Tab-separated table of C-alpha atoms and ligand atoms in Angstrom:
chain	number	residue	atom	x	y	z
A	1	MET	CA	0.134	0.091	-0.124
A	2	GLU	CA	1.436	3.540	-0.808
A	3	LYS	CA	2.301	5.619	2.025
A	4	ILE	CA	0.039	8.358	2.990
A	5	PRO	CA	1.881	10.752	5.376
A	6	TYR	CA	-0.076	13.221	7.684
A	7	SER	CA	1.419	16.023	6.120
A	8	LYS	CA	3.754	16.760	2.983
A	9	GLN	CA	5.393	19.893	0.947
A	10	SER	CA	4.151	20.695	-2.458
A	11	ILE	CA	6.894	21.689	-4.948
A	12	ASN	CA	6.199	22.355	-8.532
A	13	SER	CA	8.199	23.277	-11.309
A	14	THR	CA	7.682	26.988	-10.789
A	15	ASP	CA	9.397	26.482	-7.217
A	16	ILE	CA	12.397	24.748	-8.681
A	17	ASP	CA	12.866	27.392	-11.420
A	18	ALA	CA	12.953	30.084	-8.600
A	19	VAL	CA	15.550	28.177	-6.650
A	20	THR	CA	17.556	27.353	-9.729
A	21	ASP	CA	17.730	31.298	-10.704
A	22	ALA	CA	18.219	32.145	-7.129
A	23	ILE	CA	21.394	30.056	-6.577
A	24	GLN	CA	22.960	31.555	-9.605
A	25	GLN	CA	22.917	35.112	-8.380
A	26	ASP	CA	25.848	37.100	-6.917
A	27	PHE	CA	24.130	37.298	-3.340
A	28	ILE	CA	22.985	33.718	-2.394
A	29	THR	CA	22.493	34.917	1.348
A	30	GLN	CA	21.410	38.596	2.356
A	31	GLY	CA	20.503	39.380	-1.072
A	32	PRO	CA	17.817	41.310	-2.610
A	33	THR	CA	15.146	38.194	-2.647
A	34	ILE	CA	15.156	38.364	1.502
A	35	THR	CA	13.715	41.711	1.042
A	36	HIS	CA	11.177	40.770	-1.804
A	37	PHE	CA	10.140	37.786	0.408
A	38	GLU	CA	9.710	39.804	3.320
A	39	SER	CA	7.626	42.660	1.393
A	40	ALA	CA	5.395	40.080	-0.107
A	41	PHE	CA	4.704	38.433	3.118
A	42	ALA	CA	3.925	41.554	5.074
A	43	ALA	CA	1.431	42.464	2.348
A	44	TYR	CA	-0.181	39.103	2.505
A	45	VAL	CA	-0.681	39.174	6.207
A	46	GLY	CA	-1.397	42.958	6.461
A	47	SER	CA	1.648	43.944	8.825
A	48	ARG	CA	3.781	46.940	8.376
A	49	TYR	CA	6.920	44.698	8.669
A	50	ALA	CA	8.178	41.208	8.270
A	51	VAL	CA	11.644	39.773	9.238
A	52	ALA	CA	12.862	36.429	7.640
A	53	VAL	CA	15.107	34.223	9.763
A	54	SER	CA	16.343	30.445	9.725
A	55	SER	CA	13.589	28.924	11.377
A	56	GLY	CA	10.399	29.477	13.415
A	57	THR	CA	12.449	28.612	16.441
A	58	SER	CA	14.871	31.555	15.791
A	59	ALA	CA	11.811	33.807	15.055
A	60	LEU	CA	10.527	33.124	18.408
A	61	VAL	CA	13.846	33.263	20.270
A	62	ILE	CA	14.634	36.922	18.673
A	63	ALA	CA	11.036	38.259	19.324
A	64	HIS	CA	11.139	37.569	22.984
A	65	ARG	CA	14.415	39.046	23.049
A	66	ALA	CA	13.231	42.229	21.064
A	67	ALA	CA	10.000	42.602	23.209
A	68	GLY	CA	12.671	42.797	26.164
A	69	ILE	CA	12.279	39.566	28.300
A	70	GLN	CA	14.697	39.741	31.193
A	71	ALA	CA	16.156	36.810	33.075
A	72	GLY	CA	13.346	35.273	35.454
A	73	ASP	CA	10.495	37.007	33.474
A	74	ARG	CA	7.638	34.971	32.962
A	75	VAL	CA	5.836	34.388	29.706
A	76	LEU	CA	2.399	32.550	29.593
A	77	THR	CA	1.807	30.016	26.899
A	78	THR	CA	-0.217	26.802	26.099
A	79	ALA	CA	0.805	23.367	27.310
A	80	ASN	CA	-0.651	22.174	23.917
A	81	THR	CA	2.014	23.310	21.555
A	82	PHE	CA	5.384	21.922	19.974
A	83	VAL	CA	8.025	22.385	22.513
A	84	ALA	CA	9.622	25.317	20.695
A	85	THR	CA	6.779	27.647	21.566
A	86	ALA	CA	8.056	27.303	25.465
A	87	ASN	CA	11.616	26.527	24.889
A	88	SER	CA	12.330	29.941	23.107
A	89	ILE	CA	10.923	31.637	26.375
A	90	GLU	CA	13.528	29.780	28.229
A	91	LEU	CA	16.035	30.366	25.552
A	92	ALA	CA	15.588	34.057	25.752
A	93	GLY	CA	16.289	33.690	29.513
A	94	GLY	CA	12.726	33.552	30.659
A	95	ILE	CA	10.300	31.101	32.367
A	96	ALA	CA	7.653	29.484	30.304
A	97	GLN	CA	4.586	29.292	32.245
A	98	LEU	CA	2.129	26.813	30.973
A	99	VAL	CA	-1.767	27.272	30.896
A	100	ASP	CA	-4.286	24.723	30.252
A	101	ILE	CA	-6.390	24.592	27.150
A	102	ASP	CA	-9.940	25.262	26.193
A	103	PRO	CA	-11.543	21.563	25.593
A	104	LYS	CA	-13.315	22.708	22.491
A	105	THR	CA	-10.843	24.805	20.343
A	106	TYR	CA	-7.674	23.120	22.058
A	107	ASN	CA	-6.287	26.663	22.181
A	108	ILE	CA	-5.031	28.395	25.376
A	109	SER	CA	-7.883	29.079	27.680
A	110	VAL	CA	-8.773	32.408	28.623
A	111	THR	CA	-10.107	31.490	31.869
A	112	GLU	CA	-7.017	29.757	32.856
A	113	LEU	CA	-5.006	32.916	31.629
A	114	GLU	CA	-7.004	35.059	33.991
A	115	LYS	CA	-6.465	32.771	36.823
A	116	ALA	CA	-2.528	32.877	36.192
A	117	LEU	CA	-2.575	36.690	36.194
A	118	LEU	CA	-4.366	36.619	39.614
A	119	ALA	CA	-0.988	35.577	41.269
A	120	PRO	CA	1.869	37.951	41.948
A	121	LYS	CA	4.636	36.673	39.672
A	122	ARG	CA	6.731	38.499	37.416
A	123	ILE	CA	4.618	37.909	34.274
A	124	LYS	CA	5.986	39.869	31.174
A	125	GLY	CA	4.122	38.488	28.096
A	126	ILE	CA	1.639	35.934	26.540
A	127	SER	CA	2.430	33.712	23.829
A	128	PRO	CA	-0.747	32.209	22.437
A	129	VAL	CA	-0.855	29.258	19.625
A	130	HIS	CA	-3.193	29.289	16.974
A	131	PHE	CA	-3.598	25.397	17.211
A	132	ALA	CA	-3.879	23.686	13.865
A	133	GLY	CA	-4.831	27.145	12.387
A	134	VAL	CA	-7.886	27.981	14.485
A	135	PRO	CA	-7.094	31.722	15.657
A	136	ALA	CA	-7.027	31.878	19.419
A	137	ASN	CA	-9.387	34.552	21.166
A	138	MET	CA	-7.035	37.475	20.373
A	139	GLU	CA	-9.586	39.823	21.556
A	140	ALA	CA	-9.565	38.457	25.147
A	141	ILE	CA	-5.791	37.888	24.949
A	142	ALA	CA	-5.032	41.481	24.062
A	143	ALA	CA	-7.555	42.849	26.796
A	144	LEU	CA	-5.864	41.104	29.273
A	145	ALA	CA	-2.345	42.122	28.113
A	146	ASP	CA	-3.436	45.735	28.064
A	147	LYS	CA	-4.941	45.384	31.598
A	148	HIS	CA	-1.631	43.916	33.023
A	149	LYS	CA	0.937	45.821	30.675
A	150	LEU	CA	2.163	42.481	29.068
A	151	TYR	CA	3.665	41.980	25.682
A	152	VAL	CA	2.000	39.490	23.202
A	153	ILE	CA	3.721	37.104	20.642
A	154	GLU	CA	1.446	35.251	18.495
A	155	ASP	CA	2.756	31.777	17.622
A	156	ALA	CA	1.104	31.561	14.139
A	157	CYS	CA	3.367	28.664	12.794
A	158	HIS	CA	0.005	26.901	11.953
A	159	ALA	CA	-1.987	29.620	10.962
A	160	LEU	CA	-0.631	31.387	7.636
A	161	GLY	CA	-3.782	32.722	5.820
A	162	SER	CA	-6.306	32.073	8.824
A	163	THR	CA	-8.625	35.161	9.223
A	164	TRP	CA	-11.215	36.242	12.245
A	165	ALA	CA	-13.549	39.048	12.786
A	166	ASP	CA	-13.438	40.927	16.262
A	167	SER	CA	-16.497	41.755	18.181
A	168	GLU	CA	-17.221	45.025	15.976
A	169	GLY	CA	-17.192	42.878	12.823
A	170	GLY	CA	-13.626	43.989	11.783
A	171	LEU	CA	-11.717	41.518	9.889
A	172	HIS	CA	-8.117	40.520	10.624
A	173	ARG	CA	-5.737	38.106	9.237
A	174	VAL	CA	-3.432	36.248	11.527
A	175	GLY	CA	-0.047	38.107	11.472
A	176	ASP	CA	-1.434	41.431	10.999
A	177	CYS	CA	-0.515	42.054	14.599
A	178	SER	CA	-3.701	44.154	15.192
A	179	HIS	CA	-4.017	42.372	18.651
A	180	SER	CA	-0.277	41.608	19.313
A	181	ASP	CA	3.397	42.995	19.318
A	182	MET	CA	4.613	40.350	16.998
A	183	SER	CA	3.638	37.267	15.306
A	184	ILE	CA	5.732	34.142	14.358
A	185	PHE	CA	5.564	31.867	11.522
A	186	SER	CA	7.466	28.696	10.358
A	187	PHE	CA	8.426	27.388	6.965
A	188	HIS	CA	9.090	23.901	7.860
A	189	PRO	CA	8.054	21.660	5.214
A	190	VAL	CA	4.831	20.249	7.170
A	191	LYS	CA	3.582	23.812	7.473
A	192	GLN	CA	1.383	25.710	4.821
A	193	ILE	CA	4.275	27.029	2.810
A	194	THR	CA	8.092	25.908	3.017
A	195	THR	CA	11.517	27.249	2.535
A	196	GLY	CA	13.142	23.940	3.853
A	197	GLU	CA	13.818	25.427	7.220
A	198	GLY	CA	12.763	29.086	7.686
A	199	GLY	CA	10.772	31.498	9.741
A	200	MET	CA	9.203	34.896	9.826
A	201	ILE	CA	8.337	37.552	12.266
A	202	THR	CA	5.660	40.406	11.588
A	203	THR	CA	5.328	43.448	13.461
A	204	ASN	CA	3.972	47.108	12.857
A	205	ASP	CA	6.345	48.662	15.451
A	206	PRO	CA	9.392	50.266	13.903
A	207	GLU	CA	11.769	49.938	16.990
A	208	LEU	CA	10.791	46.011	17.255
A	209	HIS	CA	11.496	45.910	13.537
A	210	ALA	CA	15.125	47.423	13.866
A	211	LYS	CA	15.811	45.038	16.884
A	212	LEU	CA	14.681	41.996	15.076
A	213	LEU	CA	17.099	42.913	12.104
A	214	ALA	CA	19.932	43.355	14.368
A	215	PHE	CA	19.182	40.147	16.406
A	216	ARG	CA	19.108	38.203	13.171
A	217	SER	CA	22.630	38.677	12.622
A	218	HIS	CA	24.785	38.864	15.642
A	219	GLY	CA	23.367	42.085	17.003
A	220	ILE	CA	25.093	44.030	14.699
A	221	SER	CA	23.630	47.272	13.335
A	222	GLN	CA	24.646	50.609	11.398
A	223	PRO	CA	26.227	53.302	13.593
A	224	ILE	CA	23.550	55.856	14.595
A	225	ASP	CA	26.053	58.448	14.052
A	226	LYS	CA	26.082	59.122	10.139
A	227	ARG	CA	29.435	60.975	10.128
A	228	LYS	CA	31.126	57.996	11.500
A	229	LYS	CA	29.993	55.871	8.565
A	230	GLU	CA	31.088	58.543	6.180
A	231	GLU	CA	34.522	58.704	7.691
A	232	GLN	CA	34.746	54.958	8.242
A	233	PRO	CA	32.509	53.142	5.532
A	234	TRP	CA	33.570	49.701	6.980
A	235	THR	CA	32.177	50.501	10.322
A	236	TYR	CA	29.364	48.644	12.128
A	237	GLU	CA	28.393	48.413	15.655
A	238	MET	CA	27.098	45.464	18.112
A	239	HIS	CA	25.060	46.461	20.709
A	240	ASP	CA	23.223	43.086	22.004
A	241	LEU	CA	24.518	39.596	22.074
A	242	SER	CA	23.006	37.627	19.208
A	243	ALA	CA	23.863	34.792	17.039
A	244	ASN	CA	23.374	33.872	13.222
A	245	HIS	CA	19.669	33.503	12.627
A	246	ARG	CA	19.930	34.456	8.958
A	247	ILE	CA	17.749	32.804	6.179
A	248	THR	CA	19.460	32.620	2.601
A	249	ASP	CA	18.384	34.181	-0.606
A	250	ILE	CA	17.859	30.606	-2.045
A	251	GLN	CA	15.289	29.625	0.699
A	252	CYS	CA	13.753	33.153	0.200
A	253	ALA	CA	13.216	32.671	-3.573
A	254	LEU	CA	11.419	29.410	-2.848
A	255	GLY	CA	9.344	30.997	0.016
A	256	LEU	CA	8.296	33.834	-2.363
A	257	SER	CA	7.170	31.337	-4.969
A	258	GLN	CA	5.380	29.341	-2.677
A	259	LEU	CA	3.459	32.205	-1.147
A	260	LYS	CA	1.926	32.777	-4.349
A	261	GLN	CA	0.365	29.433	-4.190
A	262	ALA	CA	-0.705	29.709	-0.536
A	263	ASP	CA	-4.350	30.612	-1.421
A	264	ASN	CA	-4.770	27.776	-3.864
A	265	TRP	CA	-3.299	25.283	-1.190
A	266	MET	CA	-5.659	26.774	1.651
A	267	LYS	CA	-8.495	26.358	-0.262
A	268	ARG	CA	-7.862	22.574	-0.992
A	269	ARG	CA	-6.939	21.888	2.484
A	270	SER	CA	-10.479	23.504	3.451
A	271	GLU	CA	-12.291	21.378	0.946
A	272	LEU	CA	-10.480	18.279	2.566
A	273	VAL	CA	-11.450	19.471	6.451
A	274	GLU	CA	-15.143	19.952	5.241
A	275	ARG	CA	-14.944	16.224	3.646
A	276	TYR	CA	-13.669	14.870	6.887
A	277	ASN	CA	-16.403	16.710	8.836
A	278	LEU	CA	-19.026	15.475	6.506
A	279	ALA	CA	-17.840	11.670	6.774
A	280	PHE	CA	-17.380	11.877	10.446
A	281	ARG	CA	-20.636	14.019	11.325
A	282	ASP	CA	-22.398	10.983	12.725
A	283	GLU	CA	-19.256	9.111	14.012
A	284	ASP	CA	-19.780	8.931	17.812
A	285	ASN	CA	-16.344	7.685	18.192
A	286	LEU	CA	-14.829	10.863	16.791
A	287	ASP	CA	-15.009	14.714	17.912
A	288	SER	CA	-13.431	17.287	15.888
A	289	GLN	CA	-11.887	20.627	16.811
A	290	ILE	CA	-14.479	23.478	17.068
A	291	CYS	CA	-13.750	26.744	15.457
A	292	PRO	CA	-15.118	30.150	16.666
A	293	LYS	CA	-17.804	31.202	14.104
A	294	SER	CA	-15.880	34.577	13.730
A	295	ALA	CA	-13.073	32.736	12.350
A	296	THR	CA	-12.051	31.149	9.061
A	297	PRO	CA	-9.126	28.860	9.717
A	298	SER	CA	-6.568	28.208	7.378
A	299	TYR	CA	-5.831	24.500	8.403
A	300	HIS	CA	-2.665	23.113	9.179
A	301	LEU	CA	-3.536	19.940	10.736
A	302	TYR	CA	-6.966	18.105	11.122
A	303	VAL	CA	-7.091	16.959	14.663
A	304	VAL	CA	-9.607	14.640	16.114
A	305	GLN	CA	-10.419	13.217	19.455
A	306	ALA	CA	-10.586	9.482	18.831
A	307	GLU	CA	-12.013	6.853	21.198
A	308	GLY	CA	-9.292	4.091	21.340
A	309	ARG	CA	-6.711	6.404	20.010
A	310	ASP	CA	-3.650	4.055	20.449
A	311	GLU	CA	-5.165	1.253	18.614
A	312	LEU	CA	-6.482	3.387	15.936
A	313	TYR	CA	-3.124	4.943	15.565
A	314	HIS	CA	-1.440	1.416	15.199
A	315	HIS	CA	-4.222	0.294	13.008
A	316	LEU	CA	-3.704	3.141	10.460
A	317	HIS	CA	0.044	2.946	10.772
A	318	GLY	CA	-0.127	-0.837	9.756
A	319	LEU	CA	-2.116	0.196	6.603
A	320	ASN	CA	0.677	2.865	5.856
A	321	ILE	CA	-1.553	5.670	6.759
A	322	LYS	CA	1.058	7.814	9.103
A	323	VAL	CA	-1.227	9.768	11.209
A	324	GLN	CA	0.525	11.597	14.070
A	325	VAL	CA	-0.117	12.970	17.505
A	326	HIS	CA	-0.015	16.566	18.245
A	327	TYR	CA	1.086	17.457	20.836
A	328	ILE	CA	2.516	15.484	23.619
A	329	PRO	CA	1.817	18.201	26.556
A	330	VAL	CA	4.955	20.300	27.095
A	331	HIS	CA	4.779	19.447	30.846
A	332	PHE	CA	5.192	15.785	30.197
A	333	HIS	CA	8.824	16.289	28.773
A	334	PRO	CA	11.632	15.662	31.314
A	335	TYR	CA	12.958	19.231	30.926
A	336	TYR	CA	9.772	20.715	32.341
A	337	GLN	CA	9.293	18.147	34.911
A	338	ARG	CA	12.744	19.316	36.314
A	339	LYS	CA	11.243	22.759	36.385
A	340	GLY	CA	8.407	21.216	38.874
A	341	TYR	CA	5.508	20.382	36.465
A	342	GLN	CA	3.971	17.149	36.739
A	343	GLN	CA	1.221	15.108	35.053
A	344	GLY	CA	-2.019	16.095	36.460
A	345	ASP	CA	-1.272	19.743	36.198
A	346	PHE	CA	-3.373	20.721	33.076
A	347	PRO	CA	-6.177	18.260	32.995
A	348	ASP	CA	-7.955	19.430	29.778
A	349	CYS	CA	-4.527	19.405	27.940
A	350	GLU	CA	-4.065	15.763	29.121
A	351	THR	CA	-7.657	14.660	28.216
A	352	TYR	CA	-7.112	16.146	24.744
A	353	TYR	CA	-3.715	14.444	24.356
A	354	ASP	CA	-4.913	10.892	25.372
A	355	HIS	CA	-7.591	11.032	22.240
A	356	ALA	CA	-5.789	13.422	20.015
A	357	LEU	CA	-4.682	12.151	16.423
A	358	SER	CA	-3.854	14.244	13.390
A	359	LEU	CA	-5.273	12.877	9.934
A	360	PRO	CA	-3.649	13.182	6.653
A	361	LEU	CA	-3.830	16.846	5.419
A	362	TYR	CA	-2.211	18.370	2.673
A	363	PRO	CA	-2.968	20.010	-0.603
A	364	THR	CA	-1.911	17.003	-2.834
A	365	LEU	CA	-3.961	14.629	-1.026
A	366	THR	CA	-6.552	13.311	-3.248
A	367	ASN	CA	-10.161	12.611	-2.651
A	368	LYS	CA	-9.648	9.127	-3.372
A	369	GLN	CA	-6.630	8.762	-0.750
A	370	GLN	CA	-8.823	10.798	1.787
A	371	ASP	CA	-11.751	8.225	1.022
A	372	PHE	CA	-9.268	5.515	1.886
A	373	VAL	CA	-8.396	6.832	5.205
A	374	ILE	CA	-12.132	7.593	6.122
A	375	GLU	CA	-13.071	4.216	5.157
A	376	LYS	CA	-10.223	2.669	7.084
A	377	ILE	CA	-11.252	4.393	10.108
A	378	ARG	CA	-14.925	3.457	9.674
A	379	GLU	CA	-13.820	-0.075	9.419
A	380	PHE	CA	-11.604	0.272	12.753
A	381	TYR	CA	-14.775	1.129	14.819
A	382	HIS	CA	-17.669	-0.706	12.709
A	383	GLY	CA	-15.976	-3.728	10.965
A	384	ARG	CA	-16.851	-4.329	7.582
B	401	PLP	C1	6.932	24.057	13.591
B	401	PLP	C2	6.395	25.034	14.962
B	401	PLP	C3	7.612	25.813	15.355
B	401	PLP	C4	8.805	25.706	15.220
B	401	PLP	O1	9.254	26.257	13.852
B	401	PLP	P1	10.618	25.665	13.285
B	401	PLP	O2	10.456	26.332	11.902
B	401	PLP	O3	10.533	24.039	13.092
B	401	PLP	O4	11.839	26.014	14.192
B	401	PLP	C5	7.055	26.634	16.615
B	401	PLP	N1	5.719	26.450	16.984
B	401	PLP	C6	4.795	25.867	16.624
B	401	PLP	C7	3.434	25.695	17.103
B	401	PLP	C8	5.247	25.158	15.433
B	401	PLP	O5	4.276	24.239	14.805
């Protein structure tokens, strides 16, 4: 049986031509294609600035640093995410303080956020994740951030193209930073668009933008004193410690080409999600993620809550259907257990995890392949 992965990149001849062209230019890193990709990306999500970096993780780390995190500062984030969301807070010198999820949307729970903010701790920011592409409640999160003077960094690695409406009917695209300081994207091959490895930070704040550019490349910037630059044209200054988080022009050429196809791919992913939803509408053994009516998600994953998840996982893998589990709760990992977390800390996240399964979802998945997946799941629960 052919292998059906849970996710897969789409690469066509336009992408290959773009990369072939980029690799023959004078600048294969830090050239003009990076700026083109950044401008196109900012225009797509509706932000003023975009800064391309080497990965989503790098993007998260330098975003927390640009936001001014200090040693011992806490940032609230969801327990249901890829470890990078929490790790980046700790890598930037802070403390990742985990919060339980909403059992319907699988996103960070606003009620639990409010509770966390009652304790007299040095909380500096909130970093919500738009899980699977379903937007977190940004209006409520921004209101809490305002009230407690916190920064907000959206981990939008799942949500390129997702849109939502605020309570006054205003439309927002994830990444426009209308309710946050910065948003982060990843271009890992399983995400909506890919650059092999890569990431992006969007913001509307010119000061943050300048800091991000410096943090991308060793904390180096041009001198503020223009005269010095005239007298010593070779000069540059390093104000803050950072590392090499740069992306190449070759990768950005791929990103630019991929971005042009993002809307088509998003449409196909939505079609597939609707087909799954329809197929499982009367299936008592499966529950699907609930998306608020005010949002139109761009789906990165199709996640279900499945009865007998472990057996179903093995059953489907036996048929070469490579379903996945997103995510092992962050506080289950030994590193976070050493920080004092333990099993039982976030019951809704843990119940979710016990039943979580991500079914195959990617633009080139055919209806026929999807029907095969659906049929095998039905057979698992009801026999032939
Ligand atoms: C993929 C992902 C990241 C990390 O992105 P990389 O580009 O792999 O470094 C961070 N957060 C979430 C939620 C992700 O899914």
